[in-house]
Coordinates of C-alpha atoms (C1' of nucleotides) and ligand atoms in Angstrom, one line a residue:
Chain A
M132 CA 89.8 72.1 75.2
A133 CA 87.8 74.7 73.2
I134 CA 84.7 73.6 71.5
L135 CA 82.3 75.0 69.0
R136 CA 81.5 78.2 70.9
P137 CA 80.9 81.3 68.8
S138 CA 82.8 84.5 69.1
I139 CA 81.1 87.4 70.7
T140 CA 82.5 90.8 70.7
T141 CA 81.8 94.1 72.5
G142 CA 83.2 97.5 72.5
P143 CA 86.0 98.3 75.0
D144 CA 86.1 95.8 77.8
H145 CA 82.7 95.4 79.3
N146 CA 81.2 92.5 81.3
I147 CA 77.9 93.2 82.8
S148 CA 77.8 90.5 85.4
D149 CA 80.9 89.0 86.9
V150 CA 80.4 85.8 84.9
P151 CA 83.2 85.4 82.4
S152 CA 81.8 85.6 78.9
V153 CA 83.5 82.3 77.8
V154 CA 81.2 80.7 80.3
I155 CA 78.1 82.4 78.9
Q156 CA 79.1 81.2 75.5
R157 CA 79.3 77.6 76.6
L158 CA 75.8 77.6 78.2
P159 CA 74.0 77.2 74.9
L160 CA 76.1 74.1 74.2
Y161 CA 74.9 72.6 77.5
V162 CA 71.3 73.4 76.6
R163 CA 71.8 71.6 73.3
V164 CA 73.4 68.5 74.8
L165 CA 70.7 68.4 77.4
A166 CA 68.1 68.4 74.7
Y167 CA 69.8 65.5 73.2
F168 CA 69.7 63.5 76.5
E169 CA 66.1 64.6 77.0
G170 CA 65.3 63.2 73.5
N171 CA 66.9 59.9 74.5
E172 CA 64.8 59.6 77.6
Y173 CA 67.5 60.3 80.2
E174 CA 66.2 61.5 83.5
M175 CA 69.6 62.2 85.1
V176 CA 73.0 63.0 83.6
S177 CA 76.4 63.4 85.2
S178 CA 78.9 66.2 84.3
E179 CA 81.0 63.4 82.9
Q180 CA 78.3 62.3 80.4
L181 CA 77.7 65.9 79.4
A182 CA 81.4 66.5 79.0
G183 CA 81.9 63.4 77.0
R184 CA 79.6 64.6 74.3
L185 CA 81.2 68.0 74.2
Q186 CA 84.8 66.9 74.4
M187 CA 85.5 68.8 77.5
T188 CA 86.3 68.0 81.1
P189 CA 83.5 67.3 83.7
A190 CA 85.1 69.8 86.1
Q191 CA 84.7 72.7 83.6
I192 CA 81.0 72.0 83.3
R193 CA 80.5 71.9 87.0
K194 CA 82.5 75.1 87.5
D195 CA 80.5 76.8 84.8
L196 CA 77.2 75.8 86.4
S197 CA 78.4 76.8 89.8
Y198 CA 78.4 80.5 88.7
F199 CA 74.6 80.3 88.7
G200 CA 73.7 77.9 91.5
K201 CA 73.6 74.3 92.6
F202 CA 71.6 72.2 90.1
G203 CA 73.0 68.7 90.8
K204 CA 72.7 66.1 93.4
Q205 CA 75.8 64.3 94.7
G206 CA 76.0 60.7 93.7
R207 CA 73.2 61.3 91.1
G208 CA 74.1 64.0 88.7
Y209 CA 71.7 66.5 87.2
N210 CA 68.0 66.2 86.4
V211 CA 68.0 66.7 82.6
K212 CA 64.7 68.5 82.4
R213 CA 65.4 70.8 85.3
L214 CA 68.9 71.7 84.3
A215 CA 67.8 72.5 80.7
A216 CA 65.0 74.7 82.0
E217 CA 67.3 76.5 84.4
L218 CA 69.9 77.2 81.7
R219 CA 67.2 78.4 79.3
R220 CA 66.0 80.7 82.0
I221 CA 69.5 82.0 82.7
L222 CA 70.1 82.7 79.1
G223 CA 66.7 84.2 78.5
L224 CA 65.6 81.4 76.2
D225 CA 62.4 81.0 78.1
R226 CA 60.8 83.6 75.9
S227 CA 61.0 84.6 72.3
W228 CA 63.1 87.4 70.7
N229 CA 62.3 89.6 67.8
A230 CA 65.0 90.4 65.2
C231 CA 65.3 92.5 62.1
L232 CA 67.3 91.8 59.0
V233 CA 69.2 94.5 57.2
G234 CA 70.2 93.6 53.6
V235 CA 67.8 91.5 51.7
G236 CA 70.2 90.0 49.1
R237 CA 71.0 86.4 48.5
L238 CA 72.1 85.8 52.1
G239 CA 69.4 87.9 53.5
R240 CA 66.7 85.8 51.8
A241 CA 68.3 82.6 53.0
I242 CA 68.2 84.0 56.5
I243 CA 64.5 84.9 56.3
S244 CA 63.6 81.4 55.1
Y245 CA 66.1 79.6 57.5
P246 CA 64.0 77.3 59.6
G247 CA 66.6 77.0 62.4
F248 CA 65.8 80.3 64.2
Q249 CA 62.1 79.9 64.9
P250 CA 62.2 76.7 67.0
E251 CA 64.8 78.4 69.2
G252 CA 62.6 81.4 69.8
F253 CA 64.1 83.8 67.4
R254 CA 61.8 85.5 64.9
V255 CA 62.7 87.8 62.1
V256 CA 59.9 90.3 62.1
A257 CA 61.2 93.1 59.8
A258 CA 63.5 93.4 56.9
F259 CA 65.3 96.6 55.6
D260 CA 67.3 97.4 52.5
A261 CA 68.8 100.4 50.9
D262 CA 67.8 99.4 47.3
S263 CA 64.7 101.3 46.3
A264 CA 63.8 98.6 43.8
L265 CA 63.4 96.2 46.7
I266 CA 61.6 98.4 49.1
G267 CA 57.9 97.5 49.3
S268 CA 58.4 94.1 47.8
E269 CA 57.5 91.0 49.7
V270 CA 60.2 88.5 50.8
G271 CA 58.8 85.5 52.6
E272 CA 56.1 86.9 54.7
L273 CA 57.9 90.2 55.2
K274 CA 57.7 93.5 53.4
V275 CA 61.0 95.2 52.8
D276 CA 61.2 98.6 54.4
P277 CA 63.6 101.5 53.9
L278 CA 66.5 102.0 56.4
G279 CA 64.8 105.1 57.6
D280 CA 62.1 103.0 59.2
I281 CA 64.5 101.2 61.5
P282 CA 64.0 103.3 64.6
V283 CA 60.2 103.2 64.4
K284 CA 59.9 99.5 63.6
V285 CA 62.4 98.6 66.3
R286 CA 60.3 100.4 68.8
R287 CA 56.9 99.2 67.6
L288 CA 57.8 95.6 67.1
N289 CA 60.0 95.3 70.2
I290 CA 63.0 94.3 68.1
R291 CA 66.1 93.6 70.2
I292 CA 68.4 91.9 67.7
G293 CA 69.8 93.1 64.4
I294 CA 71.0 90.8 61.7
V295 CA 73.4 92.3 59.3
A296 CA 73.7 90.9 55.7
V297 CA 74.9 93.8 53.6
P298 CA 78.2 94.1 51.7
A299 CA 81.3 94.7 53.9
Q300 CA 81.7 98.3 53.0
H301 CA 78.2 99.2 54.2
A302 CA 78.2 97.0 57.3
Q303 CA 79.6 99.5 59.8
G304 CA 77.2 102.2 58.7
V305 CA 74.2 99.8 59.1
I306 CA 75.5 98.7 62.5
D307 CA 75.7 102.3 63.6
R308 CA 72.1 102.9 62.6
L309 CA 71.0 99.8 64.5
V310 CA 72.8 100.9 67.6
D311 CA 71.3 104.3 67.3
A312 CA 67.9 102.7 67.2
G313 CA 68.6 101.0 70.5
I314 CA 69.7 97.6 69.3
R315 CA 72.1 96.0 71.7
A316 CA 72.7 92.6 70.0
I317 CA 73.9 92.1 66.5
L318 CA 74.4 89.0 64.4
N319 CA 76.9 90.1 61.8
Y320 CA 77.5 88.2 58.6
A321 CA 79.7 90.8 57.0
P322 CA 83.5 90.2 57.1
I323 CA 84.4 93.2 59.2
A324 CA 85.5 93.8 62.8
A325 CA 82.6 96.0 63.8
Q326 CA 83.1 99.0 66.1
V327 CA 80.4 99.2 68.7
P328 CA 80.0 100.8 72.1
P329 CA 80.7 98.7 75.2
N330 CA 77.1 97.8 75.9
V331 CA 76.5 96.3 72.5
R332 CA 77.3 92.6 71.6
V333 CA 78.2 91.4 68.2
A334 CA 78.3 87.8 67.1
N335 CA 80.2 87.3 63.9
I336 CA 79.5 84.6 61.4
D337 CA 82.4 84.2 59.0
P338 CA 83.2 80.9 57.4
V339 CA 86.1 82.3 55.5
L340 CA 88.0 83.0 58.7
G341 CA 87.6 79.5 59.8
L342 CA 88.9 78.1 56.5
Q343 CA 91.8 80.5 56.6
S344 CA 93.1 79.3 59.9
M345 CA 92.5 75.6 59.1
T346 CA 94.8 75.9 56.1
Y347 CA 97.7 76.6 58.4
Y348 CA 97.3 73.2 59.9
L349 CA 96.7 71.5 56.5
K350 CA 99.8 73.0 55.2
N351 CA 101.9 71.7 58.1
A352 CA 100.0 68.4 58.4
R353 CA 101.7 65.0 58.5
G354 CA 98.6 63.3 57.2
Chain B
M23 CA 89.7 91.8 74.1
A24 CA 88.4 89.0 72.0
I25 CA 87.5 89.7 68.5
L26 CA 85.7 88.0 65.6
R27 CA 87.9 85.0 65.6
P28 CA 86.1 81.8 64.7
S29 CA 86.1 78.7 66.8
I30 CA 88.3 75.8 65.7
T31 CA 88.0 72.4 67.3
T32 CA 90.1 69.3 67.3
G33 CA 90.0 65.9 68.8
P34 CA 91.8 65.5 72.2
D35 CA 94.4 68.1 72.7
H36 CA 96.6 68.5 69.8
N37 CA 98.7 71.4 68.6
I38 CA 101.0 70.6 65.7
S39 CA 103.4 73.4 66.1
D40 CA 104.0 75.2 69.4
V41 CA 102.1 78.3 68.2
P42 CA 99.0 78.7 70.3
S43 CA 95.9 78.1 68.2
V44 CA 94.4 81.4 69.3
V45 CA 97.2 83.1 67.5
I46 CA 96.6 81.1 64.4
Q47 CA 93.0 82.1 64.5
R48 CA 93.9 85.8 64.7
L49 CA 96.2 85.8 61.7
P50 CA 93.4 85.8 59.1
L51 CA 92.1 89.0 60.8
Y52 CA 95.4 90.6 60.3
V53 CA 95.4 89.6 56.7
R54 CA 92.0 91.1 56.2
V55 CA 93.0 94.4 57.9
L56 CA 96.1 94.6 55.9
A57 CA 94.1 94.2 52.7
Y58 CA 92.1 97.2 53.9
F59 CA 95.2 99.3 54.4
E60 CA 96.6 98.1 51.0
G61 CA 93.4 99.2 49.4
N62 CA 93.8 102.6 51.0
E63 CA 97.3 103.0 49.6
Y64 CA 99.1 102.7 52.8
E65 CA 102.7 101.6 52.3
M66 CA 103.5 101.1 56.1
V67 CA 101.3 100.5 59.1
S68 CA 102.2 100.3 62.8
S69 CA 100.9 97.7 65.2
E70 CA 98.9 100.5 66.7
Q71 CA 97.0 101.2 63.5
L72 CA 96.3 97.5 63.0
A73 CA 95.2 97.1 66.5
G74 CA 92.9 100.1 66.3
R75 CA 90.9 98.6 63.5
L76 CA 90.6 95.3 65.3
Q77 CA 89.9 96.7 68.8
M78 CA 92.9 95.0 70.3
T79 CA 96.2 96.0 71.8
P80 CA 99.3 96.7 69.7
A81 CA 101.3 94.5 71.9
Q82 CA 99.2 91.5 71.1
I83 CA 99.7 91.9 67.5
R84 CA 103.4 92.3 67.8
K85 CA 103.6 89.2 70.1
D86 CA 101.5 87.2 67.7
L87 CA 103.8 88.1 64.8
S88 CA 106.9 87.4 66.8
Y89 CA 106.0 83.7 66.8
F90 CA 106.9 83.7 63.1
G91 CA 109.7 86.1 62.7
K92 CA 110.5 89.8 62.5
F93 CA 108.5 91.6 59.9
G94 CA 108.7 95.2 61.1
K95 CA 111.1 98.0 61.2
Q96 CA 111.6 100.0 64.4
G97 CA 110.3 103.6 64.1
R98 CA 108.5 102.7 60.8
G99 CA 106.1 99.8 61.4
Y100 CA 105.3 97.1 58.9
N101 CA 105.4 97.2 55.1
V102 CA 101.7 96.4 54.3
K103 CA 102.3 94.4 51.2
R104 CA 105.2 92.4 52.6
L105 CA 103.4 91.6 55.9
A106 CA 100.3 90.6 54.1
A107 CA 102.3 88.3 51.8
E108 CA 104.2 86.8 54.7
L109 CA 101.0 86.0 56.7
R110 CA 99.4 84.5 53.6
R111 CA 102.3 82.3 53.2
I112 CA 102.3 81.3 56.8
L113 CA 98.6 80.4 56.7
G114 CA 99.0 78.6 53.4
L115 CA 96.9 81.2 51.6
D116 CA 99.4 81.7 48.8
R117 CA 97.8 78.8 46.9
S118 CA 94.3 77.6 46.3
W119 CA 92.5 74.8 48.2
N120 CA 89.9 72.4 47.0
A121 CA 86.8 71.6 49.0
C122 CA 83.9 69.3 48.7
L123 CA 80.3 69.9 49.9
V124 CA 78.2 67.2 51.5
G125 CA 74.5 68.0 51.6
V126 CA 73.1 69.8 48.6
G127 CA 69.9 71.2 50.3
R128 CA 69.0 74.8 50.7
L129 CA 72.1 75.7 52.6
G130 CA 74.3 73.6 50.4
R131 CA 73.1 75.4 47.2
A132 CA 73.8 78.7 48.9
I133 CA 77.3 77.6 49.7
I134 CA 78.0 76.5 46.2
S135 CA 76.9 79.9 44.8
Y136 CA 78.5 81.9 47.6
P137 CA 81.0 84.3 45.9
G138 CA 83.0 84.8 49.1
F139 CA 85.2 81.7 48.9
Q140 CA 86.6 81.9 45.4
P141 CA 88.5 85.2 45.8
E142 CA 90.1 83.8 48.9
G143 CA 91.4 80.8 47.1
F144 CA 88.8 78.2 48.2
R145 CA 87.0 76.2 45.5
V146 CA 84.1 73.9 45.9
V147 CA 85.0 71.2 43.3
A148 CA 82.6 68.4 44.3
A149 CA 79.2 68.0 45.8
F150 CA 77.8 64.9 47.5
D151 CA 74.3 63.9 48.7
A152 CA 72.5 60.9 50.0
D153 CA 69.3 61.6 48.1
S154 CA 69.1 59.5 45.0
A155 CA 66.7 62.0 43.4
L156 CA 69.5 64.6 43.6
I157 CA 72.4 62.4 42.5
G158 CA 73.4 63.1 38.9
S159 CA 71.7 66.5 38.8
E160 CA 73.6 69.7 38.1
V161 CA 73.8 72.3 40.8
G162 CA 75.7 75.4 39.8
E163 CA 78.6 74.0 37.7
L164 CA 78.7 70.8 39.8
K165 CA 77.3 67.4 39.3
V166 CA 75.9 65.9 42.5
D167 CA 77.7 62.6 43.4
P168 CA 76.7 59.8 45.7
L169 CA 78.5 59.5 49.1
G170 CA 80.3 56.4 48.0
D171 CA 82.3 58.5 45.6
I172 CA 83.8 60.6 48.4
P173 CA 87.1 58.6 48.7
V174 CA 87.8 58.5 45.0
K175 CA 86.9 62.1 44.3
V176 CA 88.8 63.4 47.3
R177 CA 91.9 61.7 45.9
R178 CA 91.4 62.5 42.3
L179 CA 90.6 66.2 42.8
N180 CA 93.0 66.8 45.7
I181 CA 90.3 67.8 48.0
R182 CA 91.6 68.8 51.4
I183 CA 88.5 70.5 53.0
G184 CA 85.0 69.1 53.6
I185 CA 82.0 71.3 54.0
V186 CA 79.1 69.7 55.9
A187 CA 75.6 70.9 55.3
V188 CA 73.4 67.9 56.2
P189 CA 70.8 67.7 58.9
A190 CA 72.2 67.4 62.4
Q191 CA 71.4 63.7 62.9
H192 CA 73.5 62.8 59.8
A193 CA 76.3 65.1 60.4
Q194 CA 78.5 62.9 62.5
G195 CA 78.2 60.1 60.1
V196 CA 79.2 62.3 57.2
I197 CA 82.1 63.7 59.1
D198 CA 83.3 60.2 59.8
R199 CA 83.2 59.4 56.1
L200 CA 85.1 62.5 55.2
V201 CA 87.8 61.7 57.8
D202 CA 88.0 58.2 56.5
A203 CA 88.6 59.6 53.1
G204 CA 91.6 61.6 54.4
I205 CA 90.0 64.9 54.9
R206 CA 91.7 66.8 57.8
A207 CA 89.8 70.1 57.8
I208 CA 86.0 70.4 58.1
L209 CA 83.7 73.4 57.8
N210 CA 80.7 72.3 59.7
Y211 CA 77.3 74.0 59.5
A212 CA 75.4 71.4 61.4
P213 CA 74.5 72.2 65.0
I214 CA 76.6 69.4 66.6
A215 CA 79.8 69.0 68.5
A216 CA 81.6 66.7 66.1
Q217 CA 83.8 64.0 67.4
V218 CA 87.0 63.8 65.3
P219 CA 90.5 62.4 65.8
P220 CA 93.2 64.8 67.1
N221 CA 94.7 65.5 63.7
V222 CA 91.4 66.8 62.2
R223 CA 90.2 70.4 62.5
V224 CA 86.6 71.4 62.6
A225 CA 85.4 75.0 62.2
N226 CA 81.8 75.4 63.2
I227 CA 79.4 77.9 61.8
D228 CA 76.4 78.3 64.1
P229 CA 74.5 81.5 64.2
V230 CA 72.0 80.1 66.8
L231 CA 74.7 79.7 69.4
G232 CA 75.7 83.3 69.0
L233 CA 72.1 84.5 69.4
Q234 CA 71.6 82.3 72.4
S235 CA 74.5 83.7 74.3
M236 CA 73.6 87.3 73.4
T237 CA 70.2 87.0 74.9
Y238 CA 71.9 86.5 78.3
Y239 CA 73.2 90.1 78.0
L240 CA 70.0 91.4 76.5
K241 CA 68.0 90.0 79.4
N242 CA 70.2 91.7 81.9
A243 CA 70.9 94.9 80.0
R244 CA 70.4 98.3 81.4
G245 CA 69.6 99.8 78.0
Chain C
dA230 C1' 127.7 113.0 63.1
dT231 C1' 124.7 113.1 66.6
dA232 C1' 120.4 113.6 68.6
dC233 C1' 115.5 112.7 68.5
dG234 C1' 111.0 110.8 67.7
dC235 C1' 109.0 106.7 66.8
dT236 C1' 107.9 101.8 66.8
dT237 C1' 109.5 97.1 67.0
dG238 C1' 110.5 92.6 69.5
dT239 C1' 110.4 90.3 73.7
dG240 C1' 111.4 88.9 78.6
dA241 C1' 109.0 89.8 82.7
dT242 C1' 104.7 90.4 84.8
dA243 C1' 99.7 90.2 85.3
dT244 C1' 95.4 88.4 84.3
dA245 C1' 92.3 84.9 82.9
dA246 C1' 90.8 80.3 82.3
dA247 C1' 91.0 75.4 83.0
dT248 C1' 92.1 71.6 85.9
dC249 C1' 92.9 69.2 90.1
dA250 C1' 91.5 67.2 94.1
dC251 C1' 88.9 66.5 98.0
dG252 C1' 85.1 67.3 101.5
dG253 C1' 80.5 66.6 101.7
dC254 C1' 76.2 64.7 100.5
dC255 C1' 73.0 61.4 98.2
dG256 C1' 70.6 57.2 97.9
dG257 C1' 70.8 52.2 97.8
dC258 C1' 72.0 48.0 100.1
dG259 C1' 73.1 44.8 103.6
Chain D
dC94 C1' 70.9 52.2 110.5
dG95 C1' 75.5 52.6 109.1
dC96 C1' 78.4 51.8 105.2
dC97 C1' 79.8 52.6 100.4
dG98 C1' 80.1 53.8 95.5
dG99 C1' 79.4 57.7 93.1
dC100 C1' 79.3 62.5 91.8
dC101 C1' 78.6 67.4 93.0
dG102 C1' 80.5 72.0 94.3
dT103 C1' 84.5 74.6 94.9
dG104 C1' 89.0 76.5 96.9
dA105 C1' 93.7 75.7 95.5
dT106 C1' 96.7 75.1 91.8
dT107 C1' 98.3 74.9 87.2
dT108 C1' 98.3 76.3 82.7
dA109 C1' 97.3 79.6 79.0
dT110 C1' 96.8 84.1 77.3
dA111 C1' 97.4 89.0 77.4
dT112 C1' 99.7 93.1 78.8
dC113 C1' 103.6 95.9 80.3
dA114 C1' 107.6 98.2 79.7
dC115 C1' 111.9 98.9 77.8
dA116 C1' 116.4 98.2 75.2
dA117 C1' 117.5 98.5 70.6
dG118 C1' 117.1 99.9 65.8
dC119 C1' 115.5 102.9 62.1
dG120 C1' 115.3 107.2 59.5
dT121 C1' 115.2 112.1 59.5
dA122 C1' 116.5 116.5 60.7
dT123 C1' 119.9 119.5 62.2
Ligands
NAD483 N1 79.1 84.9 56.8 C1 78.5 84.2 55.8 O1 78.2 83.0 55.9 C2 78.1 84.9 54.6 C3 77.5 84.2 53.5 C4 77.2 84.9 52.4 C5 77.4 86.3 52.4 N2 78.0 86.9 53.4 C6 78.2 88.3 53.5 O2 76.9 88.9 53.6 C7 76.9 90.1 52.9 C8 75.8 90.1 51.8 O3 76.0 89.1 50.9 P1 75.0 88.7 49.7 O4 75.6 87.6 48.9 O5 73.7 88.6 50.3 O6 75.1 90.1 48.9 P2 73.9 90.7 47.9 O7 74.6 91.7 47.1 O8 73.2 89.6 47.3 O9 73.0 91.5 48.9 C9 73.3 92.6 49.6 C10 72.0 93.4 49.9 O10 72.4 94.4 50.8 C11 71.7 95.6 50.3 N3 72.4 96.8 50.7 C12 73.5 97.3 50.2 N4 73.9 98.4 50.9 C13 73.0 98.5 51.9 C14 72.9 99.5 52.9 N5 73.8 100.4 53.1 N6 71.8 99.3 53.8 C15 70.9 98.3 53.6 N7 71.0 97.4 52.6 C16 72.1 97.5 51.8 C17 71.7 95.5 48.8 O11 70.6 96.3 48.3 C18 71.4 94.0 48.7 O12 70.0 93.7 48.7 C19 78.2 90.3 52.3 O13 79.0 91.1 53.3 C20 78.8 88.9 52.3 O14 80.2 89.0 52.4 C21 78.3 86.2 54.5
NAD484 N1 75.0 77.3 60.3 C1 74.2 77.9 59.5 O1 74.3 79.0 59.2 C2 73.1 77.1 58.9 C3 72.2 77.6 58.1 C4 71.3 76.8 57.5 C5 71.2 75.5 57.8 N2 72.1 75.0 58.7 C6 72.2 73.5 59.0 O2 72.6 72.9 57.8 C7 72.0 71.7 57.6 C8 71.2 71.6 56.4 O3 70.2 72.6 56.3 P1 69.3 72.8 55.0 O4 68.4 73.8 55.3 O5 70.2 72.9 53.8 O6 68.6 71.3 55.0 P2 67.9 70.6 53.7 O7 67.0 69.6 54.2 O8 67.5 71.6 52.7 O9 69.2 69.9 53.0 C9 69.8 68.8 53.6 C10 70.5 68.0 52.5 O10 71.3 67.0 53.0 C11 71.0 65.8 52.4 N3 71.4 64.7 53.3 C12 70.6 64.2 54.3 N4 71.3 63.2 54.9 C13 72.4 63.0 54.2 C14 73.5 62.2 54.4 N5 73.6 61.3 55.4 N6 74.6 62.3 53.6 C15 74.5 63.2 52.6 N7 73.5 64.1 52.4 C16 72.5 64.0 53.2 C17 69.6 65.8 52.0 O11 69.3 65.0 50.9 C18 69.4 67.3 51.6 O12 69.8 67.5 50.2 C19 71.2 71.5 58.9 O13 72.0 70.8 59.8 C20 70.9 72.9 59.4 O14 70.8 73.0 60.7 C21 73.1 75.7 59.2

DNA sequence: ATACGCTTGTGATATAAATCACGGCCGGCG
DNA sequence: CGCCGGCCGTGATTTATATCACAAGCGTAT
């Protein structure tokens, strides 16, 4: 049964490798659970133990992993440290990634000071806004730059990820500019279904959508 | 192709109605797109127009809607206002819903002052924290209450939704308390795979998971 | 009235994803 | 050293989800 995997979008159907993207979206969950077991001094874990903590079936975990190789030992399970390292390598989490933020409003400031990205290897290294009153000001450790600087900064700072935190009506335009500047991965907080070319990924963060589908079940609930 | 739908979880397989939960998760998207067309003075829209803005196929939209009834007219499409109203009714969005927040830290404060919930009918009417230094203080228009007050407040204020914004290691415990108090829908910001009974829904908000799967594609990208 | 262009609603079909189930290997133990 | 409990890896199967494709209905134009 489905678990807390995020929703990743692309333009018209496009899967680089032949690994289904649902599988890719589950790998970070495995990394996280492995970190938990590592913290609790486990040396080996079985697919059943992993599955238990994620409310899914052991077979699914084994199948998922089998897309990438053979990491376990029959009768023993998986070496926690090794599997975690392998998965991180597969996902590209064995390095750090630079991101830029567009839209330095309330949400944008919260994102800049959010301490959850850094430990996972994601760094916000530039911030852009359209408001000339903001441009040039310091937010956190960052100076706010005008949108026109996006292409240069993206290139100079090796920025690969764009984070969008502008009002909905400006989000598509901002996303277009990021894509034009060569960004291929976007974390979008605006409540829109962004249109992007097939080689660009968008991860949407939208608490309202989640609430709006839960009310369906609340309404019909028997307690 | 998949679109910005959120990820909703439950305990062991459980679908109240026979409507697949993927369908339920898409309905809020339709509501949102309809709002767009309504704002642009459309009286009627076809499934093709709706699909275009969501990057999906017209057939899928029609199929989804057919789970609930016949809302369109052949040759004409759907009446924007009526379909929006029907979907809102189906989702239970034709009323307002009270929520409580647990964890009044940085994120919790941002949630309280987030202006995106109110217009959609979601109201945060209570806030709880374990820190005695915070209890009793005012945040926004809310007084921070101790966790022990959860059951009473939930009952008194008709709270149906719990929002969890506590550190990961305390999240499961908080969720258990919410469930004990009768909460059946949880918006969880903590990076954990919460364990809940089958009749409880959890919507997870986790930007890091999104980033971590996008890096897979970045790593392998051809530009 | 009738014909026509358009778009729905839906059974049939195709594709995708999850689960089953079992052969094969591991390592410990007698 | 051979047996055994346990668990992986994976083809086969089942289940879920998406798409196709078309009869039927609507409204307009002639
Ligand atoms: N998904 C979530 O959890 C979540 C939470 C809060 C807000 N949001 C969304 O994030 C967005 C921002 O919310 P906020 O509360 O920070 O709003 P805000 O008004 O405080 O900030 C928006 C910022 O974007 C800037 N901006 C506007 N147009 C721009 C453009 N074209 N290019 C660059 N910058 C531009 C503004 O100058 C401002 O600084 C909204 O779309 C909101 O719905 C999402
Ligand atoms: N998903 C997201 O977008 C996102 C963004 C930011 C933070 N987070 C997550 O949200 C959580 C909170 O982050 P933060 O930055 O606000 O942390 P914080 O430390 O600023 O706030 C945490 C609050 O929770 C309270 N708390 C601790 N244990 C509690 C308990 N058992 N019961 C009730 N309250 C308790 C603390 O007193 C504090 O007020 C973390 O899990 C973090 O990873 C998620």
